[in-house]
Amino acid sequence: MTAWNAPELVPLPDRRDPALPALPGPLPPPPPGNRPGRGPLVHLHDTATNKLLPSATGDVARLYVCGITPYDATHLGHAATYIAFDLLNRAWRDAGLDVIYVQNVTDVDDPLLERAQATGQDWQDLAREQTALFAQDMQALRVLPPQEYRSATQAVPLVVQAATRLLEQGHAYRVPGTNGGPDGDVYFSVHADPGFGRIGNLSPEHMLELFAERGGDPDRPGKRHPLDCLLWRVQRPGEPSWDGGTLGRGRPGWHIECTTIALEHLGISFDVQGGGSDLVFPHHEMGAAEGHLLAGTEPFARLYAHTGLVGLDGHKMSKSRGNLVFVSTLRRQGVDPAAIRLAILAHHYRHDWEWTTEGLREAQDRLERWRAAAARALAQNPPGEPAAQWQVVEALRERLADDLDAPGALGIVDSWAEALLTGNGARGPLVPTAVSALLGIEVLPEHQPR
Ligand code: 5CA
Ligand code: ZN
């Protein structure tokens, strides 16, 4: 595994392969004494319970992060979300866990088809192009690739199987055609799951409002409940469609895509489902209910982690609003991706925040200071002191283990850099190595872009 690839090109990697691109390998052994050679387990905020919970329970940590809908390039909101979960991935690896990370790409959905139609582009070309660009952006930002990167179109057989099963179980039903549309769209019955509402803990009114805003169709005639969500949309003229067996030709609904991909590759009760906070409801709520009924047991995910939303000029950055700053644009302008990453890490992942050019400038300054400090840390005289270096590394690990406190972690590295640049900081390669492995920021000269 050396790169992000389009899903159909992904050779399945050995997830135990230690030769990951951005991890310089395990940190060297700690000095004698009681110092841990491995990072502590991250405690992560769970949206459902509003508590900090251990992020994993065994030797294998299982993560599902909701991927992009590829009709526009990666904006900084996307980047912030994937960098947040990249911190978790790195901390888990540092804690000695075997990580299975699964991500989807929603390569068929209404907004993608609408964009393709509006611009006259083939929807598959659009999806392929934007997925490839996303992969390049992620690689530039040193986001470690997932082991399984799966597309909605690849998942069609899983969705057909799941929708058929939910129908058989009586947890889904067919809706007659409206406005001249065909009969047979399949909907999931939210009330089939007595625990529905467990993730967002929202009032019925709030759920309805969000459902309508985020791709739902509360007013569709023939539904049993306004919140019931689409599992299978039977074919309309001009729309792509797949063989649905007894469901008829059609295409998958959105939520069931992630439910089935997660169940297939991680199994029920995997450790963490992640995404932006715009996915709490309805997306993750629907997934939890569908997954519960399909697997016959719960929870779907043990923990639901959500990133705050990145805004620009007072509004959430969103494709529909068009107030976007793209990672690829900044890269084309010659901005060092490490500075973009640092600008993002300066904000706690759970906060909503605004992208500003000033924030980027501060990150560029910080990166310069860190790199100057790293160069000093590696100078041979005087030689490095293991204990002093390990103290910094442990403080860094401790900040990340506390709900991925990246701003706190940056503060630790700032202090180390400041001390080195003013003459008496911890020398040696350990801190730069940890900064690279844990934060994904390259400060050593040989890794920096020429
Ligand atoms: N394909 C679905 C998820 S299955 C989707 O939401 N795609 S997306 O392209 O709209 O968003 C991709 C990821 O970025 C999601 O996790 C979403 O929650 C997150 N995201 C979108 N906008 C922002 C933003 N402004 N700030 C932070 N994260 C965002
Ligand atoms: Zn999803």
PDB file of N, CA and C in Angstrom, residues 153-232:
ATOM      1  N   THR A 153     -20.940   1.911  -6.433  1.00  0.00           N
ATOM      2  CA  THR A 153     -21.260   1.062  -7.583  1.00  0.00           C
ATOM      3  C   THR A 153     -20.716  -0.366  -7.391  1.00  0.00           C
ATOM      4  N   GLN A 154     -19.584  -0.476  -6.707  1.00  0.00           N
ATOM      5  CA  GLN A 154     -19.083  -1.825  -6.396  1.00  0.00           C
ATOM      6  C   GLN A 154     -19.992  -2.526  -5.396  1.00  0.00           C
ATOM      7  N   ALA A 155     -20.662  -1.734  -4.564  1.00  0.00           N
ATOM      8  CA  ALA A 155     -21.444  -2.301  -3.460  1.00  0.00           C
ATOM      9  C   ALA A 155     -22.871  -2.660  -3.865  1.00  0.00           C
ATOM     10  N   VAL A 156     -23.223  -2.458  -5.147  1.00  0.00           N
ATOM     11  CA  VAL A 156     -24.610  -2.707  -5.563  1.00  0.00           C
ATOM     12  C   VAL A 156     -25.108  -4.104  -5.151  1.00  0.00           C
ATOM     13  N   PRO A 157     -24.346  -5.165  -5.411  1.00  0.00           N
ATOM     14  CA  PRO A 157     -24.857  -6.491  -5.009  1.00  0.00           C
ATOM     15  C   PRO A 157     -25.110  -6.585  -3.496  1.00  0.00           C
ATOM     16  N   LEU A 158     -24.271  -5.925  -2.707  1.00  0.00           N
ATOM     17  CA  LEU A 158     -24.486  -5.935  -1.250  1.00  0.00           C
ATOM     18  C   LEU A 158     -25.773  -5.208  -0.898  1.00  0.00           C
ATOM     19  N   VAL A 159     -26.014  -4.083  -1.569  1.00  0.00           N
ATOM     20  CA  VAL A 159     -27.216  -3.296  -1.292  1.00  0.00           C
ATOM     21  C   VAL A 159     -28.469  -4.074  -1.705  1.00  0.00           C
ATOM     22  N   VAL A 160     -28.399  -4.731  -2.856  1.00  0.00           N
ATOM     23  CA  VAL A 160     -29.545  -5.522  -3.326  1.00  0.00           C
ATOM     24  C   VAL A 160     -29.866  -6.608  -2.303  1.00  0.00           C
ATOM     25  N   GLN A 161     -28.833  -7.273  -1.860  1.00  0.00           N
ATOM     26  CA  GLN A 161     -29.005  -8.342  -0.874  1.00  0.00           C
ATOM     27  C   GLN A 161     -29.634  -7.794   0.421  1.00  0.00           C
ATOM     28  N   ALA A 162     -29.113  -6.650   0.872  1.00  0.00           N
ATOM     29  CA  ALA A 162     -29.593  -6.072   2.139  1.00  0.00           C
ATOM     30  C   ALA A 162     -31.031  -5.590   2.012  1.00  0.00           C
ATOM     31  N   ALA A 163     -31.352  -4.914   0.907  1.00  0.00           N
ATOM     32  CA  ALA A 163     -32.720  -4.401   0.736  1.00  0.00           C
ATOM     33  C   ALA A 163     -33.705  -5.562   0.619  1.00  0.00           C
ATOM     34  N   THR A 164     -33.307  -6.610  -0.084  1.00  0.00           N
ATOM     35  CA  THR A 164     -34.166  -7.788  -0.231  1.00  0.00           C
ATOM     36  C   THR A 164     -34.419  -8.417   1.135  1.00  0.00           C
ATOM     37  N   ARG A 165     -33.366  -8.505   1.910  1.00  0.00           N
ATOM     38  CA  ARG A 165     -33.479  -9.103   3.243  1.00  0.00           C
ATOM     39  C   ARG A 165     -34.391  -8.269   4.155  1.00  0.00           C
ATOM     40  N   LEU A 166     -34.206  -6.956   4.121  1.00  0.00           N
ATOM     41  CA  LEU A 166     -35.036  -6.084   4.969  1.00  0.00           C
ATOM     42  C   LEU A 166     -36.512  -6.181   4.553  1.00  0.00           C
ATOM     43  N   LEU A 167     -36.760  -6.340   3.246  1.00  0.00           N
ATOM     44  CA  LEU A 167     -38.140  -6.533   2.772  1.00  0.00           C
ATOM     45  C   LEU A 167     -38.707  -7.831   3.336  1.00  0.00           C
ATOM     46  N   GLU A 168     -37.900  -8.887   3.237  1.00  0.00           N
ATOM     47  CA  GLU A 168     -38.353 -10.200   3.728  1.00  0.00           C
ATOM     48  C   GLU A 168     -38.629 -10.158   5.228  1.00  0.00           C
ATOM     49  N   GLN A 169     -37.792  -9.393   5.927  1.00  0.00           N
ATOM     50  CA  GLN A 169     -37.950  -9.297   7.391  1.00  0.00           C
ATOM     51  C   GLN A 169     -39.134  -8.408   7.780  1.00  0.00           C
ATOM     52  N   GLY A 170     -39.690  -7.695   6.801  1.00  0.00           N
ATOM     53  CA  GLY A 170     -40.789  -6.765   7.102  1.00  0.00           C
ATOM     54  C   GLY A 170     -40.299  -5.425   7.613  1.00  0.00           C
ATOM     55  N   HIS A 171     -38.995  -5.147   7.475  1.00  0.00           N
ATOM     56  CA  HIS A 171     -38.448  -3.871   7.942  1.00  0.00           C
ATOM     57  C   HIS A 171     -38.353  -2.846   6.803  1.00  0.00           C
ATOM     58  N   ALA A 172     -38.771  -3.274   5.616  1.00  0.00           N
ATOM     59  CA  ALA A 172     -38.763  -2.373   4.459  1.00  0.00           C
ATOM     60  C   ALA A 172     -40.007  -2.663   3.641  1.00  0.00           C
ATOM     61  N   TYR A 173     -40.366  -1.745   2.769  1.00  0.00           N
ATOM     62  CA  TYR A 173     -41.598  -1.914   1.974  1.00  0.00           C
ATOM     63  C   TYR A 173     -41.457  -1.182   0.646  1.00  0.00           C
ATOM     64  N   ARG A 174     -42.331  -1.576  -0.301  1.00  0.00           N
ATOM     65  CA  ARG A 174     -42.313  -0.939  -1.626  1.00  0.00           C
ATOM     66  C   ARG A 174     -43.353   0.173  -1.668  1.00  0.00           C
ATOM     67  N   VAL A 175     -42.986   1.232  -2.352  1.00  0.00           N
ATOM     68  CA  VAL A 175     -43.865   2.398  -2.453  1.00  0.00           C
ATOM     69  C   VAL A 175     -44.361   2.511  -3.895  1.00  0.00           C
ATOM     70  N   PRO A 176     -45.670   2.762  -4.056  1.00  0.00           N
ATOM     71  CA  PRO A 176     -46.181   2.913  -5.418  1.00  0.00           C
ATOM     72  C   PRO A 176     -45.647   4.169  -6.102  1.00  0.00           C
ATOM     73  N   GLY A 177     -45.637   4.187  -7.399  1.00  0.00           N
ATOM     74  CA  GLY A 177     -45.121   5.332  -8.157  1.00  0.00           C
ATOM     75  C   GLY A 177     -45.968   6.577  -7.955  1.00  0.00           C
ATOM     76  N   THR A 178     -45.288   7.735  -7.966  1.00  0.00           N
ATOM     77  CA  THR A 178     -46.023   8.994  -7.867  1.00  0.00           C
ATOM     78  C   THR A 178     -45.568   9.898  -8.999  1.00  0.00           C
ATOM     79  N   ASN A 179     -46.421  10.821  -9.410  1.00  0.00           N
ATOM     80  CA  ASN A 179     -46.121  11.769 -10.499  1.00  0.00           C
ATOM     81  C   ASN A 179     -45.629  11.058 -11.751  1.00  0.00           C
ATOM     82  N   GLY A 180     -46.279   9.977 -12.088  1.00  0.00           N
ATOM     83  CA  GLY A 180     -45.897   9.244 -13.294  1.00  0.00           C
ATOM     84  C   GLY A 180     -44.650   8.386 -13.134  1.00  0.00           C
ATOM     85  N   GLY A 181     -44.054   8.366 -11.932  1.00  0.00           N
ATOM     86  CA  GLY A 181     -42.863   7.540 -11.691  1.00  0.00           C
ATOM     87  C   GLY A 181     -43.249   6.072 -11.558  1.00  0.00           C
ATOM     88  N   PRO A 182     -42.265   5.200 -11.664  1.00  0.00           N
ATOM     89  CA  PRO A 182     -42.558   3.764 -11.586  1.00  0.00           C
ATOM     90  C   PRO A 182     -42.869   3.309 -10.158  1.00  0.00           C
ATOM     91  N   ASP A 183     -43.551   2.186 -10.057  1.00  0.00           N
ATOM     92  CA  ASP A 183     -43.794   1.552  -8.749  1.00  0.00           C
ATOM     93  C   ASP A 183     -42.521   0.886  -8.269  1.00  0.00           C
ATOM     94  N   GLY A 184     -42.431   0.691  -6.967  1.00  0.00           N
ATOM     95  CA  GLY A 184     -41.446  -0.258  -6.467  1.00  0.00           C
ATOM     96  C   GLY A 184     -40.221   0.287  -5.768  1.00  0.00           C
ATOM     97  N   ASP A 185     -40.100   1.623  -5.591  1.00  0.00           N
ATOM     98  CA  ASP A 185     -38.976   2.100  -4.780  1.00  0.00           C
ATOM     99  C   ASP A 185     -39.080   1.457  -3.394  1.00  0.00           C
ATOM    100  N   VAL A 186     -37.953   1.029  -2.871  1.00  0.00           N
ATOM    101  CA  VAL A 186     -37.972   0.330  -1.577  1.00  0.00           C
ATOM    102  C   VAL A 186     -37.515   1.280  -0.477  1.00  0.00           C
ATOM    103  N   TYR A 187     -38.299   1.356   0.586  1.00  0.00           N
ATOM    104  CA  TYR A 187     -37.983   2.246   1.712  1.00  0.00           C
ATOM    105  C   TYR A 187     -37.754   1.443   2.985  1.00  0.00           C
ATOM    106  N   PHE A 188     -36.861   1.958   3.792  1.00  0.00           N
ATOM    107  CA  PHE A 188     -36.578   1.383   5.110  1.00  0.00           C
ATOM    108  C   PHE A 188     -37.532   1.998   6.123  1.00  0.00           C
ATOM    109  N   SER A 189     -38.084   1.143   6.969  1.00  0.00           N
ATOM    110  CA  SER A 189     -39.046   1.584   7.968  1.00  0.00           C
ATOM    111  C   SER A 189     -38.318   1.916   9.269  1.00  0.00           C
ATOM    112  N   VAL A 190     -38.182   3.211   9.568  1.00  0.00           N
ATOM    113  CA  VAL A 190     -37.351   3.571  10.727  1.00  0.00           C
ATOM    114  C   VAL A 190     -37.941   3.025  12.030  1.00  0.00           C
ATOM    115  N   HIS A 191     -39.263   2.878  12.067  1.00  0.00           N
ATOM    116  CA  HIS A 191     -39.870   2.396  13.305  1.00  0.00           C
ATOM    117  C   HIS A 191     -39.707   0.899  13.523  1.00  0.00           C
ATOM    118  N   ALA A 192     -39.106   0.227  12.530  1.00  0.00           N
ATOM    119  CA  ALA A 192     -38.812  -1.199  12.733  1.00  0.00           C
ATOM    120  C   ALA A 192     -37.729  -1.363  13.795  1.00  0.00           C
ATOM    121  N   ASP A 193     -36.976  -0.300  14.025  1.00  0.00           N
ATOM    122  CA  ASP A 193     -35.901  -0.366  15.029  1.00  0.00           C
ATOM    123  C   ASP A 193     -36.300   0.475  16.242  1.00  0.00           C
ATOM    124  N   PRO A 194     -36.582  -0.187  17.351  1.00  0.00           N
ATOM    125  CA  PRO A 194     -37.039   0.557  18.539  1.00  0.00           C
ATOM    126  C   PRO A 194     -35.994   1.555  19.052  1.00  0.00           C
ATOM    127  N   GLY A 195     -34.744   1.328  18.702  1.00  0.00           N
ATOM    128  CA  GLY A 195     -33.691   2.230  19.187  1.00  0.00           C
ATOM    129  C   GLY A 195     -33.441   3.419  18.269  1.00  0.00           C
ATOM    130  N   PHE A 196     -34.244   3.564  17.221  1.00  0.00           N
ATOM    131  CA  PHE A 196     -33.997   4.630  16.249  1.00  0.00           C
ATOM    132  C   PHE A 196     -33.931   5.994  16.946  1.00  0.00           C
ATOM    133  N   GLY A 197     -32.916   6.764  16.625  1.00  0.00           N
ATOM    134  CA  GLY A 197     -32.727   8.068  17.270  1.00  0.00           C
ATOM    135  C   GLY A 197     -31.589   8.054  18.273  1.00  0.00           C
ATOM    136  N   ARG A 198     -30.962   6.921  18.408  1.00  0.00           N
ATOM    137  CA  ARG A 198     -29.942   6.732  19.453  1.00  0.00           C
ATOM    138  C   ARG A 198     -28.652   7.511  19.212  1.00  0.00           C
ATOM    139  N   ILE A 199     -28.358   7.859  17.976  1.00  0.00           N
ATOM    140  CA  ILE A 199     -27.086   8.545  17.711  1.00  0.00           C
ATOM    141  C   ILE A 199     -27.227  10.051  17.913  1.00  0.00           C
ATOM    142  N   GLY A 200     -28.250  10.625  17.263  1.00  0.00           N
ATOM    143  CA  GLY A 200     -28.388  12.086  17.292  1.00  0.00           C
ATOM    144  C   GLY A 200     -29.114  12.599  18.521  1.00  0.00           C
ATOM    145  N   ASN A 201     -29.952  11.750  19.136  1.00  0.00           N
ATOM    146  CA  ASN A 201     -30.775  12.176  20.277  1.00  0.00           C
ATOM    147  C   ASN A 201     -31.501  13.485  19.975  1.00  0.00           C
ATOM    148  N   LEU A 202     -32.165  13.528  18.835  1.00  0.00           N
ATOM    149  CA  LEU A 202     -32.818  14.759  18.379  1.00  0.00           C
ATOM    150  C   LEU A 202     -34.337  14.660  18.545  1.00  0.00           C
ATOM    151  N   SER A 203     -34.980  15.822  18.589  1.00  0.00           N
ATOM    152  CA  SER A 203     -36.443  15.842  18.662  1.00  0.00           C
ATOM    153  C   SER A 203     -36.995  15.429  17.298  1.00  0.00           C
ATOM    154  N   PRO A 204     -38.233  14.929  17.262  1.00  0.00           N
ATOM    155  CA  PRO A 204     -38.826  14.541  15.970  1.00  0.00           C
ATOM    156  C   PRO A 204     -38.835  15.703  14.980  1.00  0.00           C
ATOM    157  N   GLU A 205     -39.088  16.905  15.463  1.00  0.00           N
ATOM    158  CA  GLU A 205     -39.142  18.068  14.560  1.00  0.00           C
ATOM    159  C   GLU A 205     -37.767  18.331  13.935  1.00  0.00           C
ATOM    160  N   HIS A 206     -36.750  18.263  14.776  1.00  0.00           N
ATOM    161  CA  HIS A 206     -35.389  18.501  14.300  1.00  0.00           C
ATOM    162  C   HIS A 206     -34.976  17.424  13.291  1.00  0.00           C
ATOM    163  N   MET A 207     -35.351  16.180  13.587  1.00  0.00           N
ATOM    164  CA  MET A 207     -35.029  15.087  12.653  1.00  0.00           C
ATOM    165  C   MET A 207     -35.657  15.351  11.292  1.00  0.00           C
ATOM    166  N   LEU A 208     -36.925  15.770  11.316  1.00  0.00           N
ATOM    167  CA  LEU A 208     -37.627  16.020  10.055  1.00  0.00           C
ATOM    168  C   LEU A 208     -36.956  17.125   9.249  1.00  0.00           C
ATOM    169  N   GLU A 209     -36.573  18.166   9.964  1.00  0.00           N
ATOM    170  CA  GLU A 209     -35.940  19.312   9.313  1.00  0.00           C
ATOM    171  C   GLU A 209     -34.626  18.884   8.641  1.00  0.00           C
ATOM    172  N   LEU A 210     -33.803  18.146   9.396  1.00  0.00           N
ATOM    173  CA  LEU A 210     -32.504  17.721   8.858  1.00  0.00           C
ATOM    174  C   LEU A 210     -32.668  16.707   7.728  1.00  0.00           C
ATOM    175  N   PHE A 211     -33.648  15.846   7.885  1.00  0.00           N
ATOM    176  CA  PHE A 211     -33.901  14.829   6.857  1.00  0.00           C
ATOM    177  C   PHE A 211     -34.216  15.511   5.522  1.00  0.00           C
ATOM    178  N   ALA A 212     -35.069  16.549   5.590  1.00  0.00           N
ATOM    179  CA  ALA A 212     -35.447  17.261   4.357  1.00  0.00           C
ATOM    180  C   ALA A 212     -34.253  18.002   3.763  1.00  0.00           C
ATOM    181  N   GLU A 213     -33.402  18.566   4.653  1.00  0.00           N
ATOM    182  CA  GLU A 213     -32.226  19.324   4.188  1.00  0.00           C
ATOM    183  C   GLU A 213     -31.164  18.432   3.568  1.00  0.00           C
ATOM    184  N   ARG A 214     -31.063  17.215   4.068  1.00  0.00           N
ATOM    185  CA  ARG A 214     -29.912  16.366   3.718  1.00  0.00           C
ATOM    186  C   ARG A 214     -30.318  15.152   2.882  1.00  0.00           C
ATOM    187  N   GLY A 215     -31.001  15.422   1.813  1.00  0.00           N
ATOM    188  CA  GLY A 215     -31.255  14.380   0.813  1.00  0.00           C
ATOM    189  C   GLY A 215     -32.480  13.523   1.044  1.00  0.00           C
ATOM    190  N   GLY A 216     -33.226  13.749   2.140  1.00  0.00           N
ATOM    191  CA  GLY A 216     -34.410  12.928   2.415  1.00  0.00           C
ATOM    192  C   GLY A 216     -35.643  13.457   1.698  1.00  0.00           C
ATOM    193  N   ASP A 217     -36.728  12.668   1.725  1.00  0.00           N
ATOM    194  CA  ASP A 217     -37.966  13.048   1.033  1.00  0.00           C
ATOM    195  C   ASP A 217     -39.158  12.829   1.955  1.00  0.00           C
ATOM    196  N   PRO A 218     -39.271  13.668   3.008  1.00  0.00           N
ATOM    197  CA  PRO A 218     -40.321  13.439   4.014  1.00  0.00           C
ATOM    198  C   PRO A 218     -41.731  13.456   3.428  1.00  0.00           C
ATOM    199  N   ASP A 219     -41.921  14.159   2.319  1.00  0.00           N
ATOM    200  CA  ASP A 219     -43.277  14.324   1.789  1.00  0.00           C
ATOM    201  C   ASP A 219     -43.646  13.319   0.704  1.00  0.00           C
ATOM    202  N   ARG A 220     -42.786  12.395   0.438  1.00  0.00           N
ATOM    203  CA  ARG A 220     -43.095  11.422  -0.616  1.00  0.00           C
ATOM    204  C   ARG A 220     -44.367  10.640  -0.254  1.00  0.00           C
ATOM    205  N   PRO A 221     -45.406  10.723  -1.109  1.00  0.00           N
ATOM    206  CA  PRO A 221     -46.641   9.997  -0.814  1.00  0.00           C
ATOM    207  C   PRO A 221     -46.386   8.484  -0.795  1.00  0.00           C
ATOM    208  N   GLY A 222     -47.106   7.790   0.048  1.00  0.00           N
ATOM    209  CA  GLY A 222     -47.013   6.333   0.079  1.00  0.00           C
ATOM    210  C   GLY A 222     -46.056   5.803   1.122  1.00  0.00           C
ATOM    211  N   LYS A 223     -45.285   6.711   1.766  1.00  0.00           N
ATOM    212  CA  LYS A 223     -44.377   6.224   2.815  1.00  0.00           C
ATOM    213  C   LYS A 223     -45.164   6.022   4.113  1.00  0.00           C
ATOM    214  N   ARG A 224     -44.697   5.082   4.915  1.00  0.00           N
ATOM    215  CA  ARG A 224     -45.379   4.830   6.188  1.00  0.00           C
ATOM    216  C   ARG A 224     -45.041   5.882   7.226  1.00  0.00           C
ATOM    217  N   HIS A 225     -43.793   6.384   7.158  1.00  0.00           N
ATOM    218  CA  HIS A 225     -43.367   7.429   8.098  1.00  0.00           C
ATOM    219  C   HIS A 225     -42.529   8.430   7.301  1.00  0.00           C
ATOM    220  N   PRO A 226     -42.661   9.721   7.573  1.00  0.00           N
ATOM    221  CA  PRO A 226     -41.914  10.720   6.771  1.00  0.00           C
ATOM    222  C   PRO A 226     -40.406  10.495   6.784  1.00  0.00           C
ATOM    223  N   LEU A 227     -39.871   9.896   7.869  1.00  0.00           N
ATOM    224  CA  LEU A 227     -38.412   9.721   7.964  1.00  0.00           C
ATOM    225  C   LEU A 227     -37.909   8.462   7.265  1.00  0.00           C
ATOM    226  N   ASP A 228     -38.824   7.593   6.837  1.00  0.00           N
ATOM    227  CA  ASP A 228     -38.372   6.359   6.171  1.00  0.00           C
ATOM    228  C   ASP A 228     -37.476   6.730   4.987  1.00  0.00           C
ATOM    229  N   CYS A 229     -36.372   5.992   4.856  1.00  0.00           N
ATOM    230  CA  CYS A 229     -35.390   6.397   3.838  1.00  0.00           C
ATOM    231  C   CYS A 229     -35.271   5.376   2.716  1.00  0.00           C
ATOM    232  N   LEU A 230     -34.850   5.869   1.585  1.00  0.00           N
ATOM    233  CA  LEU A 230     -34.765   5.073   0.362  1.00  0.00           C
ATOM    234  C   LEU A 230     -33.644   4.031   0.433  1.00  0.00           C
ATOM    235  N   LEU A 231     -33.991   2.793   0.085  1.00  0.00           N
ATOM    236  CA  LEU A 231     -32.971   1.742   0.001  1.00  0.00           C
ATOM    237  C   LEU A 231     -32.625   1.429  -1.454  1.00  0.00           C
ATOM    238  N   TRP A 232     -33.644   1.421  -2.287  1.00  0.00           N
ATOM    239  CA  TRP A 232     -33.455   1.035  -3.702  1.00  0.00           C
ATOM    240  C   TRP A 232     -34.401   1.863  -4.553  1.00  0.00           C
TER     241      TRP A 232
END
